[in-house]
PDB file of C-alpha atoms in Angstrom:
ATOM      1  CA  UNK Q   1     -15.684  12.407   9.006  1.00  0.00           C
ATOM      2  CA  UNK Q   2     -11.993  12.981   8.817  1.00  0.00           C
ATOM      3  CA  UNK Q   3      -9.235  10.714   7.700  1.00  0.00           C
ATOM      4  CA  UNK Q   4      -7.106   8.828  10.118  1.00  0.00           C
ATOM      5  CA  UNK Q   5      -3.782  10.336  10.461  1.00  0.00           C
ATOM      6  CA  UNK Q   6      -0.333   9.088  11.869  1.00  0.00           C
ATOM      7  CA  UNK Q   7      -0.170   9.243  15.405  1.00  0.00           C
ATOM      8  CA  UNK Q   8       3.343   8.035  15.914  1.00  0.00           C
ATOM      9  CA  UNK Q   9       5.760  10.695  17.007  1.00  0.00           C
ATOM     10  CA  UNK Q  10       8.746  11.150  14.886  1.00  0.00           C
ATOM     11  CA  UNK Q  11      10.555  14.181  16.399  1.00  0.00           C
ATOM     12  CA  UNK Q  12      14.232  13.417  15.842  1.00  0.00           C
ATOM     13  CA  UNK Q  13      13.870  11.202  12.769  1.00  0.00           C
ATOM     14  CA  UNK Q  14      15.906  12.356   9.473  1.00  0.00           C
ATOM     15  CA  UNK Q  15      13.498  13.389   6.760  1.00  0.00           C
ATOM     16  CA  UNK Q  16      14.007  13.034   3.153  1.00  0.00           C
ATOM     17  CA  UNK Q  17      11.619  14.124   0.478  1.00  0.00           C
ATOM     18  CA  UNK Q  18       8.970  14.492   3.362  1.00  0.00           C
ATOM     19  CA  UNK Q  19       9.231  10.926   4.607  1.00  0.00           C
ATOM     20  CA  UNK Q  20      10.769  10.452   8.080  1.00  0.00           C
ATOM     21  CA  UNK Q  21      13.374   7.600   8.312  1.00  0.00           C
ATOM     22  CA  UNK Q  22      11.715   6.139  11.312  1.00  0.00           C
ATOM     23  CA  UNK Q  23      12.776   3.193  13.154  1.00  0.00           C
ATOM     24  CA  UNK Q  24      11.273  -0.065  12.200  1.00  0.00           C
ATOM     25  CA  UNK Q  25      10.795  -3.473  13.880  1.00  0.00           C
ATOM     26  CA  UNK Q  26      12.164  -5.478  11.325  1.00  0.00           C
ATOM     27  CA  UNK Q  27      14.418  -8.487  10.376  1.00  0.00           C
ATOM     28  CA  UNK Q  28      14.842  -7.203   6.770  1.00  0.00           C
ATOM     29  CA  UNK Q  29      18.510  -5.658   6.374  1.00  0.00           C
ATOM     30  CA  UNK Q  30      18.404  -2.125   5.243  1.00  0.00           C
ATOM     31  CA  UNK Q  31      19.210   1.655   6.307  1.00  0.00           C
ATOM     32  CA  UNK Q  32      16.117   2.048   8.662  1.00  0.00           C
ATOM     33  CA  UNK Q  33      17.154   2.449  12.182  1.00  0.00           C
ATOM     34  CA  UNK Q  34      16.356  -0.525  14.359  1.00  0.00           C
ATOM     35  CA  UNK Q  35      13.443  -0.072  16.898  1.00  0.00           C
ATOM     36  CA  UNK Q  36      13.361  -1.443  20.305  1.00  0.00           C
ATOM     37  CA  UNK Q  37      12.515  -5.284  19.779  1.00  0.00           C
ATOM     38  CA  UNK Q  38      10.050  -4.881  22.660  1.00  0.00           C
ATOM     39  CA  UNK Q  39       7.860  -2.248  20.558  1.00  0.00           C
ATOM     40  CA  UNK Q  40       4.805  -3.624  19.218  1.00  0.00           C
ATOM     41  CA  UNK Q  41       3.438  -0.885  17.175  1.00  0.00           C
ATOM     42  CA  UNK Q  42       5.439   1.016  14.535  1.00  0.00           C
ATOM     43  CA  UNK Q  43       4.826   2.805  11.278  1.00  0.00           C
ATOM     44  CA  UNK Q  44       4.068  -0.353   9.483  1.00  0.00           C
ATOM     45  CA  UNK Q  45       1.572  -1.751  11.862  1.00  0.00           C
ATOM     46  CA  UNK Q  46       0.081   1.861  11.811  1.00  0.00           C
ATOM     47  CA  UNK Q  47      -0.166   1.538   8.008  1.00  0.00           C
ATOM     48  CA  UNK Q  48      -1.721  -1.879   7.987  1.00  0.00           C
ATOM     49  CA  UNK Q  49      -4.135  -0.826  10.814  1.00  0.00           C
ATOM     50  CA  UNK Q  50      -5.391   2.415   9.004  1.00  0.00           C
ATOM     51  CA  UNK Q  51      -5.273   1.256   5.323  1.00  0.00           C
ATOM     52  CA  UNK Q  52      -8.988  -0.191   5.499  1.00  0.00           C
ATOM     53  CA  UNK Q  53     -10.422   3.026   7.074  1.00  0.00           C
ATOM     54  CA  UNK Q  54      -8.361   5.383   4.955  1.00  0.00           C
ATOM     55  CA  UNK Q  55      -8.803   3.613   1.744  1.00  0.00           C
ATOM     56  CA  UNK Q  56     -12.485   5.013   1.912  1.00  0.00           C
ATOM     57  CA  UNK Q  57     -11.380   8.617   1.771  1.00  0.00           C
ATOM     58  CA  UNK Q  58     -10.904  10.858  -1.365  1.00  0.00           C
ATOM     59  CA  UNK Q  59      -9.359  13.660   0.399  1.00  0.00           C
ATOM     60  CA  UNK Q  60      -6.407  13.650   2.916  1.00  0.00           C
ATOM     61  CA  UNK Q  61      -5.006  16.778   4.676  1.00  0.00           C
ATOM     62  CA  UNK Q  62      -1.457  16.086   5.565  1.00  0.00           C
ATOM     63  CA  UNK Q  63      -0.636  17.091   9.143  1.00  0.00           C
ATOM     64  CA  UNK Q  64       3.145  16.137   9.415  1.00  0.00           C
ATOM     65  CA  UNK Q  65       5.672  14.062   7.840  1.00  0.00           C
ATOM     66  CA  UNK Q  66       4.298  10.974   9.615  1.00  0.00           C
ATOM     67  CA  UNK Q  67       1.182  11.170   7.078  1.00  0.00           C
ATOM     68  CA  UNK Q  68       3.622  11.277   4.131  1.00  0.00           C
ATOM     69  CA  UNK Q  69       4.945   7.941   5.338  1.00  0.00           C
ATOM     70  CA  UNK Q  70       1.601   6.611   5.928  1.00  0.00           C
ATOM     71  CA  UNK Q  71       0.465   7.619   2.470  1.00  0.00           C
ATOM     72  CA  UNK Q  72       3.183   5.827   0.760  1.00  0.00           C
ATOM     73  CA  UNK Q  73       2.734   2.618   2.872  1.00  0.00           C
ATOM     74  CA  UNK Q  74      -1.032   2.631   2.174  1.00  0.00           C
ATOM     75  CA  UNK Q  75      -0.482   3.142  -1.742  1.00  0.00           C
ATOM     76  CA  UNK Q  76       1.919   0.200  -1.514  1.00  0.00           C
ATOM     77  CA  UNK Q  77      -0.475  -1.989   0.383  1.00  0.00           C
ATOM     78  CA  UNK Q  78      -3.160  -1.260  -2.295  1.00  0.00           C
ATOM     79  CA  UNK Q  79      -0.658  -2.203  -4.801  1.00  0.00           C
ATOM     80  CA  UNK Q  80      -0.109  -5.556  -3.056  1.00  0.00           C
ATOM     81  CA  UNK Q  81      -3.858  -6.271  -3.020  1.00  0.00           C
ATOM     82  CA  UNK Q  82      -4.281  -5.877  -6.461  1.00  0.00           C
ATOM     83  CA  UNK Q  83      -1.732  -8.677  -7.285  1.00  0.00           C
ATOM     84  CA  UNK Q  84      -3.687 -11.241  -5.128  1.00  0.00           C
ATOM     85  CA  UNK Q  85      -6.569 -13.241  -6.226  1.00  0.00           C
ATOM     86  CA  UNK Q  86      -8.974 -15.437  -4.185  1.00  0.00           C
ATOM     87  CA  UNK Q  87      -7.064 -18.662  -4.994  1.00  0.00           C
ATOM     88  CA  UNK Q  88      -3.664 -17.329  -4.532  1.00  0.00           C
ATOM     89  CA  UNK Q  89      -1.736 -19.504  -1.927  1.00  0.00           C
ATOM     90  CA  UNK Q  90       0.490 -18.131   0.605  1.00  0.00           C
ATOM     91  CA  UNK Q  91       3.521 -19.331  -1.364  1.00  0.00           C
ATOM     92  CA  UNK Q  92       2.563 -17.758  -4.583  1.00  0.00           C
ATOM     93  CA  UNK Q  93       1.548 -14.523  -2.760  1.00  0.00           C
ATOM     94  CA  UNK Q  94       4.968 -14.323  -0.773  1.00  0.00           C
ATOM     95  CA  UNK Q  95       7.004 -14.899  -4.005  1.00  0.00           C
ATOM     96  CA  UNK Q  96       4.996 -12.478  -6.234  1.00  0.00           C
ATOM     97  CA  UNK Q  97       4.834  -9.773  -3.437  1.00  0.00           C
ATOM     98  CA  UNK Q  98       8.627 -10.006  -2.275  1.00  0.00           C
ATOM     99  CA  UNK Q  99       9.315  -9.385  -5.991  1.00  0.00           C
ATOM    100  CA  UNK Q 100       7.023  -6.467  -6.334  1.00  0.00           C
ATOM    101  CA  UNK Q 101       8.636  -4.932  -3.073  1.00  0.00           C
ATOM    102  CA  UNK Q 102      12.171  -5.113  -4.364  1.00  0.00           C
ATOM    103  CA  UNK Q 103      11.744  -4.276  -8.144  1.00  0.00           C
ATOM    104  CA  UNK Q 104      11.093  -0.823  -9.318  1.00  0.00           C
ATOM    105  CA  UNK Q 105      10.999   1.026  -5.769  1.00  0.00           C
ATOM    106  CA  UNK Q 106       9.322   4.263  -6.731  1.00  0.00           C
ATOM    107  CA  UNK Q 107       9.928   7.305  -4.527  1.00  0.00           C
ATOM    108  CA  UNK Q 108       7.720  10.489  -4.300  1.00  0.00           C
ATOM    109  CA  UNK Q 109      10.235  12.394  -5.863  1.00  0.00           C
ATOM    110  CA  UNK Q 110       9.842  10.399  -9.090  1.00  0.00           C
ATOM    111  CA  UNK Q 111       7.577  11.528 -11.730  1.00  0.00           C
ATOM    112  CA  UNK Q 112       5.477   8.283 -11.877  1.00  0.00           C
ATOM    113  CA  UNK Q 113       4.628   8.410  -8.335  1.00  0.00           C
ATOM    114  CA  UNK Q 114       0.791   9.428  -8.256  1.00  0.00           C
ATOM    115  CA  UNK Q 115       0.968  12.007  -5.474  1.00  0.00           C
ATOM    116  CA  UNK Q 116       4.206  13.762  -6.249  1.00  0.00           C
ATOM    117  CA  UNK Q 117       2.977  17.140  -5.859  1.00  0.00           C
ATOM    118  CA  UNK Q 118       2.175  16.434  -2.077  1.00  0.00           C
ATOM    119  CA  UNK Q 119       5.820  15.878  -1.390  1.00  0.00           C
ATOM    120  CA  UNK Q 120       8.683  18.325  -1.159  1.00  0.00           C
ATOM    121  CA  UNK Q 121      11.799  17.744  -3.786  1.00  0.00           C
ATOM    122  CA  UNK Q 122      14.914  15.524  -2.928  1.00  0.00           C
ATOM    123  CA  UNK Q 123      17.960  17.526  -2.417  1.00  0.00           C
ATOM    124  CA  UNK Q 124      20.321  15.468  -4.349  1.00  0.00           C
ATOM    125  CA  UNK Q 125      20.864  11.982  -5.910  1.00  0.00           C
ATOM    126  CA  UNK Q 126      22.474  10.644  -2.681  1.00  0.00           C
ATOM    127  CA  UNK Q 127      19.512  11.445  -0.528  1.00  0.00           C
ATOM    128  CA  UNK Q 128      17.200   9.755  -3.323  1.00  0.00           C
ATOM    129  CA  UNK Q 129      19.300   6.716  -3.179  1.00  0.00           C
ATOM    130  CA  UNK Q 130      19.097   6.405   0.529  1.00  0.00           C
ATOM    131  CA  UNK Q 131      15.242   7.006   0.478  1.00  0.00           C
ATOM    132  CA  UNK Q 132      15.108   4.272  -2.126  1.00  0.00           C
ATOM    133  CA  UNK Q 133      16.696   1.869   0.174  1.00  0.00           C
ATOM    134  CA  UNK Q 134      14.710   2.882   3.211  1.00  0.00           C
ATOM    135  CA  UNK Q 135      11.401   2.447   1.165  1.00  0.00           C
ATOM    136  CA  UNK Q 136      12.743  -0.804  -0.127  1.00  0.00           C
ATOM    137  CA  UNK Q 137      13.209  -2.137   3.261  1.00  0.00           C
ATOM    138  CA  UNK Q 138       9.917  -0.746   4.212  1.00  0.00           C
ATOM    139  CA  UNK Q 139       7.923  -2.314   1.374  1.00  0.00           C
ATOM    140  CA  UNK Q 140       9.804  -5.931   2.213  1.00  0.00           C
ATOM    141  CA  UNK Q 141       8.476  -5.577   5.842  1.00  0.00           C
ATOM    142  CA  UNK Q 142       5.063  -4.519   4.780  1.00  0.00           C
ATOM    143  CA  UNK Q 143       4.902  -7.608   2.573  1.00  0.00           C
ATOM    144  CA  UNK Q 144       6.004 -10.031   5.474  1.00  0.00           C
ATOM    145  CA  UNK Q 145       3.417  -8.577   7.849  1.00  0.00           C
ATOM    146  CA  UNK Q 146       0.650  -8.161   5.368  1.00  0.00           C
ATOM    147  CA  UNK Q 147       0.798 -11.796   4.276  1.00  0.00           C
ATOM    148  CA  UNK Q 148       0.700 -12.809   8.182  1.00  0.00           C
ATOM    149  CA  UNK Q 149      -2.343 -10.491   8.350  1.00  0.00           C
ATOM    150  CA  UNK Q 150      -4.275 -11.385   5.276  1.00  0.00           C
ATOM    151  CA  UNK Q 151      -3.818 -15.237   5.326  1.00  0.00           C
ATOM    152  CA  UNK Q 152      -5.734 -15.781   8.597  1.00  0.00           C
ATOM    153  CA  UNK Q 153      -9.257 -17.236   8.881  1.00  0.00           C
ATOM    154  CA  UNK Q 154     -10.706 -17.452  12.404  1.00  0.00           C
ATOM    155  CA  UNK Q 155      -7.556 -16.662  13.962  1.00  0.00           C
ATOM    156  CA  UNK Q 156      -5.793 -19.547  12.399  1.00  0.00           C
ATOM    157  CA  UNK Q 157      -3.350 -19.392   9.442  1.00  0.00           C
ATOM    158  CA  UNK Q 158      -5.219 -20.032   6.265  1.00  0.00           C
ATOM    159  CA  UNK Q 159      -3.931 -21.200   2.846  1.00  0.00           C
ATOM    160  CA  UNK Q 160      -5.965 -18.615   0.984  1.00  0.00           C
ATOM    161  CA  UNK Q 161      -6.272 -14.759   1.625  1.00  0.00           C
ATOM    162  CA  UNK Q 162      -9.163 -13.484   3.541  1.00  0.00           C
ATOM    163  CA  UNK Q 163     -12.085 -12.309   1.502  1.00  0.00           C
ATOM    164  CA  UNK Q 164     -12.628  -9.543   3.525  1.00  0.00           C
ATOM    165  CA  UNK Q 165      -9.326  -8.083   2.729  1.00  0.00           C
ATOM    166  CA  UNK Q 166      -9.676  -8.929  -0.938  1.00  0.00           C
ATOM    167  CA  UNK Q 167     -12.801  -6.718  -0.940  1.00  0.00           C
ATOM    168  CA  UNK Q 168     -10.393  -3.720  -0.652  1.00  0.00           C
ATOM    169  CA  UNK Q 169      -8.506  -4.385  -3.995  1.00  0.00           C
ATOM    170  CA  UNK Q 170     -10.944  -1.994  -5.867  1.00  0.00           C
ATOM    171  CA  UNK Q 171     -10.772   0.692  -3.585  1.00  0.00           C
ATOM    172  CA  UNK Q 172      -7.802   3.381  -3.888  1.00  0.00           C
ATOM    173  CA  UNK Q 173      -6.573   5.782  -1.558  1.00  0.00           C
ATOM    174  CA  UNK Q 174      -7.517   9.215  -2.771  1.00  0.00           C
ATOM    175  CA  UNK Q 175      -8.487   7.586  -6.162  1.00  0.00           C
ATOM    176  CA  UNK Q 176      -4.879   6.898  -6.836  1.00  0.00           C
ATOM    177  CA  UNK Q 177      -2.755   3.917  -6.932  1.00  0.00           C
ATOM    178  CA  UNK Q 178       1.048   3.050  -7.676  1.00  0.00           C
ATOM    179  CA  UNK Q 179       1.645   1.196 -10.841  1.00  0.00           C
TER     180      UNK Q 179
END
């Protein structure tokens, strides 16, 4: 069975380091183009939806730049889940994951990125800084949406994370994880 790939079109998005700078539905300030507020499904929604099935795969064929953004988001979601415990409250999770999102933002061009060989190099330092700002904004929005997704039980907000989501803590996409 093949892995799930990005289905969102990114025909006119600017691409840096193989990652398209796509519009995001977000309230977090940053360089990302603003998407139409009536849009209900964007790259972050897609990454959260595809995280669970894709975390089962050890191989992933990149079919476009949208897949590179999806890989980055899935690796970050996995990193977020590794920081949570069964008794982590919403407030604690929000604080620790927001701190994770804004500190040490690794871009695919950095040597410490686990799948660096799957991404083309960055043209110059200015592009690297712009990509780092975009990915910081993406990570902050992922944290906001992930907490809203994980801290739900029977359709109602919960004080503790879903055990079902926490079961994916030990699963790593392609056997890799961001540190």
